[in-house]
mmCIF file of C-alpha atoms in Angstrom:
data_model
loop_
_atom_site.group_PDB
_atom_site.id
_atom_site.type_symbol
_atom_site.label_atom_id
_atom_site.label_comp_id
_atom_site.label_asym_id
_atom_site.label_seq_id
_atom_site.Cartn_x
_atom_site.Cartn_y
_atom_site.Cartn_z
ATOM 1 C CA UNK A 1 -58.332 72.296 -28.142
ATOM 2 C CA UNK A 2 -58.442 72.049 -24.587
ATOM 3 C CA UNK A 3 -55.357 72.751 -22.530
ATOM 4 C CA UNK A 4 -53.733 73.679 -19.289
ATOM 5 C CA UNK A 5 -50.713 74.995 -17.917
ATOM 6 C CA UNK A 6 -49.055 75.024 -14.619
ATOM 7 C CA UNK A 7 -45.945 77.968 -15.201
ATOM 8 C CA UNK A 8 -44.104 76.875 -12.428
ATOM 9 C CA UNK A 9 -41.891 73.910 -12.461
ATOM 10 C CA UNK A 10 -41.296 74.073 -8.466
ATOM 11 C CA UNK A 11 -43.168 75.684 -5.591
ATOM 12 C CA UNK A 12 -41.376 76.221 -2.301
ATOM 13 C CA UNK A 13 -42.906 76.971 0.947
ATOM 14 C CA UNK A 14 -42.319 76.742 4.656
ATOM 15 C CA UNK A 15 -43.746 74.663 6.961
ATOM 16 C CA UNK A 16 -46.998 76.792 8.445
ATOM 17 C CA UNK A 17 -47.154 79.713 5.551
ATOM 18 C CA UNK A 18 -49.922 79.433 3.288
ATOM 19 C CA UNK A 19 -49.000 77.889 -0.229
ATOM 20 C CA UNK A 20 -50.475 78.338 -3.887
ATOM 21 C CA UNK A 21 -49.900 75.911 -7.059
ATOM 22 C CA UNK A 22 -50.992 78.006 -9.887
ATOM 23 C CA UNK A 23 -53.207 76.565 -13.221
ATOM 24 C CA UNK A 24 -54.761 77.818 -16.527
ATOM 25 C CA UNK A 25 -56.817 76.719 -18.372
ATOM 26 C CA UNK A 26 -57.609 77.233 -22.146
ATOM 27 C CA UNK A 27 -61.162 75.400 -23.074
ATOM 28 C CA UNK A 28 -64.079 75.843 -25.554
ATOM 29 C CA UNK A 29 -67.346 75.485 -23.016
ATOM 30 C CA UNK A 30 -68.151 74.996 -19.780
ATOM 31 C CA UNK A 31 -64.356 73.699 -18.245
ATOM 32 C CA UNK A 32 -64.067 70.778 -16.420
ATOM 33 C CA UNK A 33 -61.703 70.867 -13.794
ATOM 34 C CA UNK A 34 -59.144 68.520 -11.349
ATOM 35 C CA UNK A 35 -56.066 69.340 -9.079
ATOM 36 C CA UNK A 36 -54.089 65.689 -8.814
ATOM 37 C CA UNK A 37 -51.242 64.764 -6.064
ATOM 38 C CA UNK A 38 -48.938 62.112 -6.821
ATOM 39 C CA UNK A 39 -46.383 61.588 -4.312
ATOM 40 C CA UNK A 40 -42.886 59.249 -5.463
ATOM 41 C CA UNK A 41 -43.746 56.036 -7.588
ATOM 42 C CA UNK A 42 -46.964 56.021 -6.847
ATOM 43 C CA UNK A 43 -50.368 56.330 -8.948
ATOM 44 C CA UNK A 44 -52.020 59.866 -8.852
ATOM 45 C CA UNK A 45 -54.725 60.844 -5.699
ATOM 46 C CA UNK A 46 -57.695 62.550 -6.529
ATOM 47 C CA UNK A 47 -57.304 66.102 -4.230
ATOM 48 C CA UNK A 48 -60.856 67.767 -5.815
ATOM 49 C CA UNK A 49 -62.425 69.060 -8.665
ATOM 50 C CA UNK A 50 -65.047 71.770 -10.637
ATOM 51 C CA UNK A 51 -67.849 71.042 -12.856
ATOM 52 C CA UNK A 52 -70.169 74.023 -11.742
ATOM 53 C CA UNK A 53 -71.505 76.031 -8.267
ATOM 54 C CA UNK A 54 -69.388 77.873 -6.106
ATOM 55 C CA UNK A 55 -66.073 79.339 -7.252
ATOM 56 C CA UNK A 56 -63.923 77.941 -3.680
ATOM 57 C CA UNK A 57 -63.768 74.247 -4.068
ATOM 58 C CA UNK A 58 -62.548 72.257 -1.229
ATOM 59 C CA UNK A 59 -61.093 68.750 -1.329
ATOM 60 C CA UNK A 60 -59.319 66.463 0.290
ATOM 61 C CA UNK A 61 -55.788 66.550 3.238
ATOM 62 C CA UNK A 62 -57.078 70.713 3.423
ATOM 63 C CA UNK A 63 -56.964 71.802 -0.113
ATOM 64 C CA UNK A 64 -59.234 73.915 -2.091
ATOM 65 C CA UNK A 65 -58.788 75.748 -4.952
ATOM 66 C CA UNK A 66 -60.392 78.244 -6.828
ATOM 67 C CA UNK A 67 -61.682 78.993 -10.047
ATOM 68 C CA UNK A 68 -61.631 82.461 -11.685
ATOM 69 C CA UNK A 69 -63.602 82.654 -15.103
ATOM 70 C CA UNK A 70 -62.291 85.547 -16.130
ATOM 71 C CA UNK A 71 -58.731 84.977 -15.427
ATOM 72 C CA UNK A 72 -59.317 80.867 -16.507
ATOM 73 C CA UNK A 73 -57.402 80.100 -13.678
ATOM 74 C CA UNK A 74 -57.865 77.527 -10.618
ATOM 75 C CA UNK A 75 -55.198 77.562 -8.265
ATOM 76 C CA UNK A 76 -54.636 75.284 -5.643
ATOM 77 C CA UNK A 77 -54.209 76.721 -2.075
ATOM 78 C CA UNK A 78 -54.026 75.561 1.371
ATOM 79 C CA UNK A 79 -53.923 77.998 4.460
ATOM 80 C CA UNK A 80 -51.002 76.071 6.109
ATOM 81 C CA UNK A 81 -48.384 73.353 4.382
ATOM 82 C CA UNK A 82 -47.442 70.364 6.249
ATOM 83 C CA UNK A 83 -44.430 69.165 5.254
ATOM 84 C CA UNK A 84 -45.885 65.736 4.212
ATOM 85 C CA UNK A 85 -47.484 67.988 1.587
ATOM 86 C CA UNK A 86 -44.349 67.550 -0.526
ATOM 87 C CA UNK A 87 -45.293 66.109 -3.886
ATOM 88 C CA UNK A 88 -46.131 66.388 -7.370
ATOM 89 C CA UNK A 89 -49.387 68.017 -7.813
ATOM 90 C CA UNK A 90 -51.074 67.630 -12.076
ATOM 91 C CA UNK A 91 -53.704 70.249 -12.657
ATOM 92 C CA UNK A 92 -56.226 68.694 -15.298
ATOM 93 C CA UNK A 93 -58.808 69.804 -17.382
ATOM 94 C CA UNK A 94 -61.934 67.189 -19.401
ATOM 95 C CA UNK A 95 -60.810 66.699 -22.919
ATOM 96 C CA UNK A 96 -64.243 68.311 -24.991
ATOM 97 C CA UNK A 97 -64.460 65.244 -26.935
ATOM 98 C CA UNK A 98 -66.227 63.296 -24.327
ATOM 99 C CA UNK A 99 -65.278 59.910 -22.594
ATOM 100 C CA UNK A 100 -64.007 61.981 -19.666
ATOM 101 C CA UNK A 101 -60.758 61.727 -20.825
ATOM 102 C CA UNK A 102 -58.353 64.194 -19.049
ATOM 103 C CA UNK A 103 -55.731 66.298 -20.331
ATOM 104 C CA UNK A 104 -53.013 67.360 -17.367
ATOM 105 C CA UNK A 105 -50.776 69.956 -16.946
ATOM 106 C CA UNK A 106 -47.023 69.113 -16.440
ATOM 107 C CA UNK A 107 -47.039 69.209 -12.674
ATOM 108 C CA UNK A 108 -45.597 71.528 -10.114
ATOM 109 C CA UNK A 109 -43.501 70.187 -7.823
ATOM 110 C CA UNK A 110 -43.939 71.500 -4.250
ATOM 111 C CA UNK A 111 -41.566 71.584 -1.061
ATOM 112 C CA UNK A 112 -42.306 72.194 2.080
ATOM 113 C CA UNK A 113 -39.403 72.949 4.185
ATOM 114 C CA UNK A 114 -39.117 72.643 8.183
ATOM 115 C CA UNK B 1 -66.143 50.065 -2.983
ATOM 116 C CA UNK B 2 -64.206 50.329 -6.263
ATOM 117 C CA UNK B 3 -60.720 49.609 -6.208
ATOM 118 C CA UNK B 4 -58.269 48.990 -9.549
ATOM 119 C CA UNK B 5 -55.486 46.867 -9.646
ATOM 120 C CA UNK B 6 -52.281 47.297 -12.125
ATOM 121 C CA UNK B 7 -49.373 45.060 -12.628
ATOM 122 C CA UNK B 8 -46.247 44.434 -12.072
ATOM 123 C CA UNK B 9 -45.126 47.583 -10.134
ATOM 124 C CA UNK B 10 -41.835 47.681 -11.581
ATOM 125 C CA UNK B 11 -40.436 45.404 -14.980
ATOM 126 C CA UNK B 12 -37.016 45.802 -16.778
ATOM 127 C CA UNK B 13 -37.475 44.442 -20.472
ATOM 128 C CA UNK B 14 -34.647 43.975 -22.514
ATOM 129 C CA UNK B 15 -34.795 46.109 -26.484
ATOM 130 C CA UNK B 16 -36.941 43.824 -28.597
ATOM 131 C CA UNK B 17 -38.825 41.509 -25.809
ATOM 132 C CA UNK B 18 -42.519 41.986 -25.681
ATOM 133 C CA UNK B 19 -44.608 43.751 -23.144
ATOM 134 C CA UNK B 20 -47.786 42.534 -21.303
ATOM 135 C CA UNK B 21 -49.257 45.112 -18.311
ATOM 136 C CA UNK B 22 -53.123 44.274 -16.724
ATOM 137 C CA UNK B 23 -55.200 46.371 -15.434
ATOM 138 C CA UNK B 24 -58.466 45.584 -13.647
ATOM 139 C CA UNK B 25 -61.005 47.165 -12.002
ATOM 140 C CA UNK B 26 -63.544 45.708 -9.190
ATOM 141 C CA UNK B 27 -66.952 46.974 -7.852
ATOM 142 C CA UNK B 28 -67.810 48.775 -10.794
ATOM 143 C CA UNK B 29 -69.646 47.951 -14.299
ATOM 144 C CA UNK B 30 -68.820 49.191 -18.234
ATOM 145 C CA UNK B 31 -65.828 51.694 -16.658
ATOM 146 C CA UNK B 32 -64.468 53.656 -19.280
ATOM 147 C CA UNK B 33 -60.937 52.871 -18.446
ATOM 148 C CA UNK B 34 -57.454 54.570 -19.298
ATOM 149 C CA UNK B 35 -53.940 53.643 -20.024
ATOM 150 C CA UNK B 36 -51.465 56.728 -19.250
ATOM 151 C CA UNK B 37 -47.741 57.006 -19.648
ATOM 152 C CA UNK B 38 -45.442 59.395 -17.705
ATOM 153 C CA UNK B 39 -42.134 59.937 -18.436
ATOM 154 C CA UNK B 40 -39.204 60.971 -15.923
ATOM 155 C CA UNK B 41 -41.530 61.830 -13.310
ATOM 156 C CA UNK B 42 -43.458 64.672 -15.288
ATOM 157 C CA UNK B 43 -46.480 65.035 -17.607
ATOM 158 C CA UNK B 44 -49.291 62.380 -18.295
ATOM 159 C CA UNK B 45 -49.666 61.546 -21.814
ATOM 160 C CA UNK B 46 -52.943 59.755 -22.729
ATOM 161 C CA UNK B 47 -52.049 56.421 -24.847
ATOM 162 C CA UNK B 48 -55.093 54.767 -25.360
ATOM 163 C CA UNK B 49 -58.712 54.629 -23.700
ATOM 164 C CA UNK B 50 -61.541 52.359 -23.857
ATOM 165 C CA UNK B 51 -65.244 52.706 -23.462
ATOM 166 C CA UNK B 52 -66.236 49.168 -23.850
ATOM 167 C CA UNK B 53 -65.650 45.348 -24.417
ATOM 168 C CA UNK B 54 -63.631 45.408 -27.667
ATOM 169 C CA UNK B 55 -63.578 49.053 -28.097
ATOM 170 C CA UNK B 56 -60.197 51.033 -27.975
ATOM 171 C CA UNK B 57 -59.049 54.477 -29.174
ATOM 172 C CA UNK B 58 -55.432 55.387 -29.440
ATOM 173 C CA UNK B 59 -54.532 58.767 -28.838
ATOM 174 C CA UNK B 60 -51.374 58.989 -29.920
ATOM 175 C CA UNK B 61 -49.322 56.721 -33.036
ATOM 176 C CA UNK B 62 -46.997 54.520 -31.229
ATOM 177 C CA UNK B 63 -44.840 50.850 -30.847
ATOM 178 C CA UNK B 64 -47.657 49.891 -27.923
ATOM 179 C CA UNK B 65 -50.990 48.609 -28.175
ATOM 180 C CA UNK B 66 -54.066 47.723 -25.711
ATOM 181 C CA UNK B 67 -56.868 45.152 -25.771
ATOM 182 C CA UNK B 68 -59.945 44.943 -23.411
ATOM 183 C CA UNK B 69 -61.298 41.028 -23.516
ATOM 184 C CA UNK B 70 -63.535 41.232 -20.601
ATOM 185 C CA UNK B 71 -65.627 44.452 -19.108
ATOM 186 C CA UNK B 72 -62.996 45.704 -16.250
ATOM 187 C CA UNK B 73 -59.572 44.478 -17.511
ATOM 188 C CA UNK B 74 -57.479 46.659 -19.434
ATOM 189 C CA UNK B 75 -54.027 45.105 -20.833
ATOM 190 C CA UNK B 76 -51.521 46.912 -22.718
ATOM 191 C CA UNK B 77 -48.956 45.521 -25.243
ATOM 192 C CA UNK B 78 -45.727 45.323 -27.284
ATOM 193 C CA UNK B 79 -44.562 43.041 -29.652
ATOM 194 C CA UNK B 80 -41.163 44.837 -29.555
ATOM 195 C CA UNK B 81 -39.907 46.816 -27.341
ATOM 196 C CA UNK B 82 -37.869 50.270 -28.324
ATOM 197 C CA UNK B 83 -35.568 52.052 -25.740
ATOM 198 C CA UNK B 84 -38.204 54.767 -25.669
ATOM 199 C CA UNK B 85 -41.263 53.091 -24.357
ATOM 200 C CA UNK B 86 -39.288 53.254 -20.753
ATOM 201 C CA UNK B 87 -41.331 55.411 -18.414
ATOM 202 C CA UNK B 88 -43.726 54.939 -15.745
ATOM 203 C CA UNK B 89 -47.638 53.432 -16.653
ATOM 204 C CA UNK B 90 -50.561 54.143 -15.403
ATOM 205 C CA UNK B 91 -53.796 52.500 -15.614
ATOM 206 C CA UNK B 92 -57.076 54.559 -14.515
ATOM 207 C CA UNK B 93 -60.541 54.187 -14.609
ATOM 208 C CA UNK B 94 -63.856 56.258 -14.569
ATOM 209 C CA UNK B 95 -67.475 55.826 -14.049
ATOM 210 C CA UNK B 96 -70.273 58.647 -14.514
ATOM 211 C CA UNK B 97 -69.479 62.023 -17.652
ATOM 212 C CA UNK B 98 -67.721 64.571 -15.458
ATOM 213 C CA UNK B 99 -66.658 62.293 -12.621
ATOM 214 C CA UNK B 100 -62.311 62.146 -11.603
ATOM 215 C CA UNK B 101 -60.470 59.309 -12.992
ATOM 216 C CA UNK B 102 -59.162 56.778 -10.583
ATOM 217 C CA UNK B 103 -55.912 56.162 -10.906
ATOM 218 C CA UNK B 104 -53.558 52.409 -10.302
ATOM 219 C CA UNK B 105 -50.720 52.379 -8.541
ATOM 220 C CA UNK B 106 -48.169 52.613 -11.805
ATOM 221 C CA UNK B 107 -45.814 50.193 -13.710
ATOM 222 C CA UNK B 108 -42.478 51.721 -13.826
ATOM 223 C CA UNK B 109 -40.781 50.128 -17.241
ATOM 224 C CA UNK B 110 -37.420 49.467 -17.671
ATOM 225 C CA UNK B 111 -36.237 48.769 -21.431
ATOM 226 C CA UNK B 112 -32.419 48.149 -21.423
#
């Protein structure tokens, strides 16, 4: 079954330093793959995604994130936090069954701090 | 452009009343569309999606259910609510295999 985790409940960074939300993955097949931001009561914001080509994926607000095969991870990165950055961020992988449902991680929580 | 539209943004039920969240989706045709539930701020669970007009798969065995009476609305249901069906809701949609899911703005539920 398809799967991913995100081992770190909180990420905390400072304002200008380069941060890192960390994802696995655990899929039969080709993986399908999507970092999420959700910031307080609100629905979740597409950031990017892989589905094949280049390993460095950027996306949206400065984010990219990349995807490592042989380590089945793809960790989200940006060169320098804002402090608006501060949210909830869902890694997600495509459920193999089809119908593009999504299976998602349990979040990381990130802080940027002044 | 697409754009999907969930309500009410926030509901407090009381144990026992029944439950009634919409979900629609504009500028888009046959969506395969999504009905999530995350609780205390965490992990999405998938409840039920749908790939067509009449057509619904539940993921997971549970007091809710969902219909889909017309191509992009999605509604999702109780008959009686249980303590445990508080959390937040979230409607999403998607078009082409392998595209992101689009997500609504959420439904956080109350049940006192």
């Amino acid at each position: 079954a398809q799967s991913v985790a995100q081992p770190e409940d909180q990420v905390n960074v400072a304002e200008g330093n380069p941060l890192t939300v960390k994802c696995t993955y655990s899929v039969s097949g080709n993986p399908y793959l999507f970092w999420y931001v959700q910031y307080p009561n609100r629905g979740l914001q597409f950031l990017l995604k892989y589905i094949t080509g280049d390993n460095l994926v950027k996306g949206s607000y400065g984010f990219e994130a990349e995807f490592n095969k042989s380590q089945t991870s793809f960790h989200l990165k940006k060169p320098s936090a804002l402090v608006s950055d501060s949210a909830l961020y869902f890694c997600a992988v495509r459920d193999g069954g089809g119908y593009n449902k999504l299976i998602f991680g349990a979040g990381t929580r990130l802080a940027v701090h002044p | 452009s697409q754009t999907i539209h969930q309500w009410p943004a926030t509901l407090v039920q009381p144990v026992g009343s029944p439950l009634s969240l919409e979900c629609t989706v504009e500028g888009t045709s046959n969506p395969n569309l999504y009905w999530y539930r995350q609780a205390a701020g965490r992990g999405l669970q998938l409840l039920f999606y749908s790939v067509g007009i009449g057509q619904i798969s539940s993921e997971v065995p549970q007091n809710l259910s969902a219909s889909r009476p017309q191509d992009r609305q999605f509604i999702l249901s109780s008959k009686k609510l249980l303590l445990s069906d508080s959390g937040f809701y979230l409607c999403a949609w998607s078009g082409r295999p392998g595209e992101m899911l689009f997500f609504g703005s959420g439904t956080q539920l109350s049940v006192l």
